[in-house]
CSV table of N, CA and C in Angstrom, one decimal:
chain,number,residue,atom,x,y,z
A,3,TYR,N,106.6,92.0,135.7
A,3,TYR,CA,105.8,91.9,134.5
A,3,TYR,C,104.6,92.8,134.6
A,4,LYS,N,104.4,93.6,133.6
A,4,LYS,CA,103.2,94.5,133.6
A,4,LYS,C,102.2,94.0,132.5
A,5,GLN,N,100.9,93.9,132.9
A,5,GLN,CA,99.9,93.5,131.9
A,5,GLN,C,99.7,94.6,130.8
A,6,PRO,N,99.6,94.2,129.6
A,6,PRO,CA,99.3,95.1,128.5
A,6,PRO,C,98.0,95.9,128.7
A,7,HIS,N,97.9,97.1,128.2
A,7,HIS,CA,96.7,97.9,128.4
A,7,HIS,C,95.5,97.2,127.7
A,8,ARG,N,94.4,97.2,128.3
A,8,ARG,CA,93.2,96.4,127.8
A,8,ARG,C,92.8,97.0,126.5
A,9,ALA,N,92.8,98.3,126.3
A,9,ALA,CA,92.3,98.9,125.0
A,9,ALA,C,93.3,98.5,123.9
A,10,LEU,N,94.6,98.5,124.2
A,10,LEU,CA,95.5,98.0,123.1
A,10,LEU,C,95.3,96.6,122.7
A,11,THR,N,95.1,95.7,123.7
A,11,THR,CA,94.8,94.3,123.4
A,11,THR,C,93.5,94.2,122.6
A,12,THR,N,92.5,94.9,122.9
A,12,THR,CA,91.2,94.9,122.2
A,12,THR,C,91.4,95.4,120.8
A,13,CYS,N,92.2,96.4,120.6
A,13,CYS,CA,92.5,97.0,119.3
A,13,CYS,C,93.1,96.0,118.4
A,14,ILE,N,94.1,95.2,118.9
A,14,ILE,CA,94.8,94.2,118.1
A,14,ILE,C,93.9,93.1,117.7
A,15,VAL,N,93.0,92.7,118.6
A,15,VAL,CA,92.0,91.6,118.3
A,15,VAL,C,91.1,92.0,117.3
A,16,VAL,N,90.6,93.3,117.3
A,16,VAL,CA,89.7,93.8,116.3
A,16,VAL,C,90.3,93.9,115.0
A,17,GLN,N,91.6,94.3,114.9
A,17,GLN,CA,92.3,94.4,113.7
A,17,GLN,C,92.4,93.0,113.1
A,18,LEU,N,92.7,92.0,113.9
A,18,LEU,CA,92.8,90.6,113.4
A,18,LEU,C,91.5,90.1,112.8
A,19,LEU,N,90.4,90.4,113.5
A,19,LEU,CA,89.1,90.0,113.1
A,19,LEU,C,88.7,90.7,111.7
A,20,VAL,N,89.0,92.0,111.6
A,20,VAL,CA,88.7,92.7,110.4
A,20,VAL,C,89.5,92.1,109.2
A,21,ARG,N,90.8,91.9,109.5
A,21,ARG,CA,91.6,91.3,108.4
A,21,ARG,C,91.1,89.9,107.9
A,22,SER,N,90.6,89.1,108.9
A,22,SER,CA,90.2,87.8,108.5
A,22,SER,C,88.9,87.8,107.7
A,23,ARG,N,88.2,89.0,107.7
A,23,ARG,CA,86.9,89.1,106.9
A,23,ARG,C,87.1,89.7,105.6
A,24,ILE,N,88.3,90.1,105.2
A,24,ILE,CA,88.6,90.7,103.9
A,24,ILE,C,88.3,89.6,102.8
A,25,PRO,N,87.4,89.9,101.9
A,25,PRO,CA,87.0,88.8,100.9
A,25,PRO,C,88.1,88.5,99.9
A,26,SER,N,88.9,89.5,99.5
A,26,SER,CA,89.9,89.2,98.5
A,26,SER,C,91.2,89.8,98.9
A,27,GLN,N,92.2,89.0,99.1
A,27,GLN,CA,93.5,89.5,99.5
A,27,GLN,C,94.3,90.0,98.3
A,28,ALA,N,93.8,89.7,97.1
A,28,ALA,CA,94.5,90.2,95.8
A,28,ALA,C,94.5,91.7,95.7
A,29,SER,N,93.5,92.4,96.2
A,29,SER,CA,93.5,93.8,96.1
A,29,SER,C,94.3,94.5,97.2
A,30,CYS,N,94.7,93.8,98.2
A,30,CYS,CA,95.5,94.4,99.3
A,30,CYS,C,97.0,93.9,99.1
A,31,PRO,N,98.0,94.9,99.2
A,31,PRO,CA,99.4,94.4,99.2
A,31,PRO,C,99.7,93.6,100.4
A,32,ARG,N,100.4,92.5,100.2
A,32,ARG,CA,100.7,91.6,101.3
A,32,ARG,C,102.2,91.8,101.7
A,33,MET,N,102.3,92.0,103.0
A,33,MET,CA,103.6,92.3,103.6
A,33,MET,C,103.5,91.8,105.0
A,34,SER,N,104.5,90.9,105.4
A,34,SER,CA,104.5,90.4,106.8
A,34,SER,C,105.9,90.5,107.3
A,35,PHE,N,106.1,91.2,108.4
A,35,PHE,CA,107.4,91.2,109.0
A,35,PHE,C,107.6,90.0,109.9
A,36,ALA,N,106.5,89.4,110.3
A,36,ALA,CA,106.6,88.3,111.2
A,36,ALA,C,106.8,86.9,110.6
A,37,GLN,N,106.3,86.8,109.3
A,37,GLN,CA,106.4,85.5,108.7
A,37,GLN,C,107.2,85.6,107.4
A,38,PRO,N,108.5,85.4,107.4
A,38,PRO,CA,109.3,85.6,106.2
A,38,PRO,C,109.0,84.5,105.2
A,39,LYS,N,109.2,84.9,103.9
A,39,LYS,CA,109.0,84.0,102.8
A,39,LYS,C,110.4,83.8,102.1
A,40,THR,N,110.4,82.9,101.2
A,40,THR,CA,111.7,82.6,100.4
A,40,THR,C,111.5,83.1,99.0
A,41,VAL,N,110.3,83.0,98.4
A,41,VAL,CA,110.1,83.3,97.0
A,41,VAL,C,109.1,84.4,96.9
A,42,ILE,N,109.2,85.3,95.9
A,42,ILE,CA,108.3,86.4,95.7
A,42,ILE,C,107.1,85.9,95.0
A,43,GLU,N,105.9,86.2,95.5
A,43,GLU,CA,104.6,85.7,94.9
A,43,GLU,C,103.9,87.0,94.4
A,44,GLU,N,103.0,86.7,93.5
A,44,GLU,CA,102.2,87.8,92.9
A,44,GLU,C,101.4,88.5,94.1
A,45,GLY,N,101.5,89.9,94.1
A,45,GLY,CA,100.8,90.6,95.1
A,45,GLY,C,101.6,91.0,96.3
A,46,ASP,N,102.8,90.4,96.4
A,46,ASP,CA,103.7,90.7,97.6
A,46,ASP,C,104.3,92.1,97.4
A,47,THR,N,104.6,92.8,98.5
A,47,THR,CA,105.3,94.0,98.6
A,47,THR,C,106.8,93.6,98.6
A,48,VAL,N,107.6,94.2,97.7
A,48,VAL,CA,109.0,93.9,97.6
A,48,VAL,C,109.8,95.2,97.7
A,49,ILE,N,111.0,95.1,98.3
A,49,ILE,CA,111.9,96.2,98.4
A,49,ILE,C,112.9,96.1,97.3
A,50,LEU,N,112.9,97.1,96.4
A,50,LEU,CA,113.9,97.1,95.3
A,50,LEU,C,115.1,98.0,95.8
A,51,TYR,N,116.2,97.4,96.1
A,51,TYR,CA,117.4,98.0,96.6
A,51,TYR,C,118.4,98.3,95.5
A,52,LEU,N,118.6,99.6,95.2
A,52,LEU,CA,119.5,100.0,94.1
A,52,LEU,C,120.8,100.5,94.7
A,53,THR,N,120.7,101.5,95.6
A,53,THR,CA,121.9,102.0,96.3
A,53,THR,C,121.4,102.4,97.7
A,54,VAL,N,122.3,102.9,98.5
A,54,VAL,CA,121.9,103.2,99.9
A,54,VAL,C,120.8,104.3,99.9
A,55,THR,N,120.9,105.2,98.9
A,55,THR,CA,119.8,106.3,98.9
A,55,THR,C,118.7,106.0,98.0
A,56,ASN,N,118.8,104.9,97.1
A,56,ASN,CA,117.7,104.6,96.2
A,56,ASN,C,117.1,103.2,96.6
A,57,VAL,N,116.1,103.3,97.4
A,57,VAL,CA,115.4,102.1,97.9
A,57,VAL,C,113.9,102.3,97.7
A,58,TYR,N,113.2,101.4,97.0
A,58,TYR,CA,111.8,101.6,96.7
A,58,TYR,C,111.0,100.3,97.1
A,59,ALA,N,109.8,100.6,97.5
A,59,ALA,CA,108.8,99.5,97.8
A,59,ALA,C,107.9,99.4,96.6
A,60,ILE,N,107.8,98.3,96.0
A,60,ILE,CA,106.9,98.1,94.8
A,60,ILE,C,106.0,96.8,95.1
A,61,GLU,N,104.9,96.8,94.4
A,61,GLU,CA,104.0,95.6,94.5
A,61,GLU,C,104.3,94.7,93.4
A,62,ALA,N,104.5,93.4,93.6
A,62,ALA,CA,104.8,92.5,92.6
A,62,ALA,C,103.5,92.0,91.9
A,63,VAL,N,103.1,92.8,90.9
A,63,VAL,CA,102.0,92.5,90.1
A,63,VAL,C,102.4,92.7,88.6
A,64,PRO,N,102.0,91.8,87.7
A,64,PRO,CA,102.4,91.8,86.3
A,64,PRO,C,101.8,93.0,85.6
A,65,GLN,N,100.6,93.5,85.9
A,65,GLN,CA,99.9,94.5,85.2
A,65,GLN,C,99.3,95.5,86.2
A,66,ILE,N,99.2,96.8,85.7
A,66,ILE,CA,98.6,97.9,86.5
A,66,ILE,C,97.6,98.6,85.6
A,67,ARG,N,96.8,99.4,86.2
A,67,ARG,CA,95.9,100.3,85.4
A,67,ARG,C,96.5,101.6,85.1
A,68,ASN,N,96.4,102.1,83.9
A,68,ASN,CA,96.9,103.5,83.6
A,68,ASN,C,95.8,104.5,83.8
A,69,LYS,N,96.1,105.7,83.4
A,69,LYS,CA,95.1,106.8,83.6
A,69,LYS,C,93.9,106.6,82.8
A,70,LYS,N,94.0,105.9,81.7
A,70,LYS,CA,92.8,105.7,80.9
A,70,LYS,C,92.0,104.4,81.4
A,71,ASN,N,92.4,103.9,82.5
A,71,ASN,CA,91.8,102.7,83.1
A,71,ASN,C,92.0,101.4,82.3
A,72,GLU,N,93.1,101.4,81.5
A,72,GLU,CA,93.4,100.2,80.8
A,72,GLU,C,94.5,99.4,81.5
A,73,MET,N,94.5,98.1,81.4
A,73,MET,CA,95.5,97.3,82.0
A,73,MET,C,96.7,97.3,81.1
A,74,ILE,N,97.9,97.6,81.7
A,74,ILE,CA,99.2,97.6,80.9
A,74,ILE,C,100.2,96.9,81.7
A,75,GLU,N,101.3,96.5,81.1
A,75,GLU,CA,102.4,95.8,81.8
A,75,GLU,C,103.0,96.8,82.7
A,76,TYR,N,103.3,96.3,84.0
A,76,TYR,CA,103.9,97.1,85.0
A,76,TYR,C,105.4,97.2,84.8
A,77,VAL,N,105.9,98.3,84.4
A,77,VAL,CA,107.4,98.6,84.2
A,77,VAL,C,107.8,99.7,85.2
A,78,PHE,N,108.7,99.4,86.1
A,78,PHE,CA,109.1,100.3,87.1
A,78,PHE,C,110.4,101.0,86.6
A,79,GLN,N,110.4,102.3,86.5
A,79,GLN,CA,111.5,103.0,86.0
A,79,GLN,C,112.5,103.5,87.2
A,80,THR,N,113.8,103.2,87.0
A,80,THR,CA,114.8,103.6,88.0
A,80,THR,C,115.9,104.4,87.4
A,81,ASN,N,116.8,104.8,88.2
A,81,ASN,CA,118.0,105.5,87.6
A,81,ASN,C,118.9,104.5,86.8
A,82,PHE,N,118.8,103.2,87.1
A,82,PHE,CA,119.6,102.2,86.5
A,82,PHE,C,118.8,101.5,85.4
A,83,GLY,N,117.7,102.1,84.9
A,83,GLY,CA,116.9,101.5,83.9
A,83,GLY,C,115.6,100.9,84.3
A,84,ALA,N,114.9,100.3,83.4
A,84,ALA,CA,113.6,99.8,83.7
A,84,ALA,C,113.6,98.3,84.2
A,85,LEU,N,112.6,98.0,85.1
A,85,LEU,CA,112.4,96.7,85.6
A,85,LEU,C,111.0,96.3,85.2
A,86,LYS,N,110.9,95.1,84.5
A,86,LYS,CA,109.6,94.6,84.2
A,86,LYS,C,109.2,93.7,85.4
A,87,VAL,N,108.2,94.2,86.2
A,87,VAL,CA,107.9,93.6,87.5
A,87,VAL,C,107.5,92.2,87.3
A,88,LYS,N,106.9,91.8,86.2
A,88,LYS,CA,106.5,90.4,86.0
A,88,LYS,C,107.7,89.4,86.1
A,89,ASP,N,108.9,89.9,85.8
A,89,ASP,CA,110.1,89.1,85.8
A,89,ASP,C,110.5,88.7,87.3
A,90,ILE,N,110.1,89.5,88.3
A,90,ILE,CA,110.6,89.2,89.6
A,90,ILE,C,109.6,88.2,90.4
A,91,ILE,N,108.5,87.9,89.8
A,91,ILE,CA,107.5,87.0,90.4
A,91,ILE,C,108.1,85.6,90.3
A,92,GLY,N,108.3,84.9,91.4
A,92,GLY,CA,108.9,83.5,91.4
A,92,GLY,C,110.4,83.5,91.7
A,93,VAL,N,111.0,84.7,91.8
A,93,VAL,CA,112.4,84.8,92.1
A,93,VAL,C,112.6,84.8,93.6
A,94,PRO,N,113.6,84.2,94.1
A,94,PRO,CA,113.9,84.2,95.6
A,94,PRO,C,114.2,85.6,96.1
A,95,TYR,N,113.8,85.9,97.3
A,95,TYR,CA,114.2,87.1,97.9
A,95,TYR,C,115.7,87.2,98.1
A,96,GLY,N,116.3,88.4,97.9
A,96,GLY,CA,117.7,88.5,98.1
A,96,GLY,C,118.4,88.4,96.7
A,97,SER,N,117.7,88.0,95.7
A,97,SER,CA,118.3,87.8,94.4
A,97,SER,C,118.7,89.2,93.7
A,98,LYS,N,119.7,89.0,92.8
A,98,LYS,CA,120.1,90.2,92.0
A,98,LYS,C,119.4,90.1,90.7
A,99,VAL,N,118.7,91.2,90.4
A,99,VAL,CA,117.9,91.2,89.1
A,99,VAL,C,118.5,92.2,88.2
A,100,GLU,N,118.4,91.9,86.9
A,100,GLU,CA,118.9,92.8,85.9
A,100,GLU,C,117.9,93.9,85.5
A,101,LEU,N,118.4,95.1,85.4
A,101,LEU,CA,117.6,96.2,84.9
A,101,LEU,C,118.1,96.5,83.5
A,102,SER,N,117.5,97.4,82.7
A,102,SER,CA,118.0,97.7,81.4
A,102,SER,C,119.4,98.3,81.4
A,103,LYS,N,119.8,99.0,82.4
A,103,LYS,CA,121.1,99.7,82.4
A,103,LYS,C,121.9,99.3,83.7
A,104,GLY,N,121.6,98.3,84.4
A,104,GLY,CA,122.3,97.9,85.6
A,104,GLY,C,121.6,96.8,86.3
A,105,TRP,N,121.7,96.8,87.6
A,105,TRP,CA,121.1,95.7,88.4
A,105,TRP,C,120.6,96.2,89.8
A,106,ALA,N,119.8,95.4,90.4
A,106,ALA,CA,119.3,95.7,91.8
A,106,ALA,C,119.1,94.5,92.5
A,107,HIS,N,118.8,94.6,93.8
A,107,HIS,CA,118.5,93.4,94.7
A,107,HIS,C,117.0,93.5,95.0
A,108,VAL,N,116.3,92.4,95.1
A,108,VAL,CA,114.9,92.4,95.5
A,108,VAL,C,114.9,91.7,96.9
A,109,LEU,N,114.5,92.5,97.9
A,109,LEU,CA,114.5,92.1,99.3
A,109,LEU,C,113.1,92.0,99.9
A,110,GLN,N,113.0,91.2,100.9
A,110,GLN,CA,111.8,91.1,101.7
A,110,GLN,C,111.7,92.3,102.6
A,111,PRO,N,110.5,92.9,102.7
A,111,PRO,CA,110.4,94.1,103.6
A,111,PRO,C,110.7,93.7,105.1
A,112,ASN,N,111.4,94.6,105.8
A,112,ASN,CA,111.6,94.5,107.2
A,112,ASN,C,111.4,95.9,107.7
A,113,PRO,N,111.2,96.1,109.0
A,113,PRO,CA,110.9,97.5,109.5
A,113,PRO,C,111.9,98.5,109.1
A,114,GLU,N,113.2,98.1,109.1
A,114,GLU,CA,114.3,99.1,108.8
A,114,GLU,C,114.2,99.5,107.3
A,115,LEU,N,114.1,98.5,106.4
A,115,LEU,CA,114.0,98.9,105.0
A,115,LEU,C,112.7,99.6,104.6
A,116,TRP,N,111.6,99.2,105.3
A,116,TRP,CA,110.3,99.9,105.1
A,116,TRP,C,110.4,101.4,105.4
A,117,THR,N,111.0,101.7,106.5
A,117,THR,CA,111.1,103.1,106.9
A,117,THR,C,112.0,103.9,105.9
A,118,GLN,N,113.0,103.2,105.3
A,118,GLN,CA,113.8,103.9,104.3
A,118,GLN,C,113.1,104.2,103.0
A,119,THR,N,112.0,103.4,102.7
A,119,THR,CA,111.3,103.7,101.5
A,119,THR,C,110.2,104.8,101.6
A,120,LEU,N,109.9,105.1,102.9
A,120,LEU,CA,108.8,106.1,103.1
A,120,LEU,C,109.4,107.5,102.7
A,121,PRO,N,108.5,108.4,102.2
A,121,PRO,CA,109.0,109.7,101.9
A,121,PRO,C,109.3,110.5,103.2
A,122,HIS,N,110.4,111.1,103.2
A,122,HIS,CA,110.8,111.9,104.4
A,122,HIS,C,110.6,113.4,104.0
A,123,ARG,N,109.8,114.1,104.8
A,123,ARG,CA,109.5,115.5,104.5
A,123,ARG,C,110.2,116.4,105.6
A,124,THR,N,110.5,117.6,105.1
A,124,THR,CA,111.1,118.5,106.0
A,124,THR,C,110.1,119.0,107.1
A,125,GLN,N,110.5,119.0,108.3
A,125,GLN,CA,109.5,119.4,109.4
A,125,GLN,C,110.2,120.5,110.2
A,126,ILE,N,109.4,121.5,110.5
A,126,ILE,CA,109.8,122.6,111.4
A,126,ILE,C,109.3,122.3,112.8
A,127,LEU,N,110.3,122.3,113.7
A,127,LEU,CA,109.9,122.0,115.1
A,127,LEU,C,109.7,123.3,115.9
């Protein structure tokens, strides 16, 4: 058994202390790989799984601000139609949701799905 590096342990403790002092969790997207949930709550990060190549991470909030700084209904556009994000709040994770021209699955984030949603850029080595 090897002891963890002291700087790494200190870094983790500092991160936990900083997170506990955040006044409002509503402004921060909530995502936990360690504590699974069963139902989507407002403010959660949700994986919208359409196909193997179409996987998106969205925040489950009913309204967002547009460019004019006005609050509007959050409608996420996909290849299979539009999704009114307010409709997925309260739905169990893993459910099949209807889009205007098809359907998708709403999944809880895990490390594998999260990396699939990140943009992949071409890199020259």
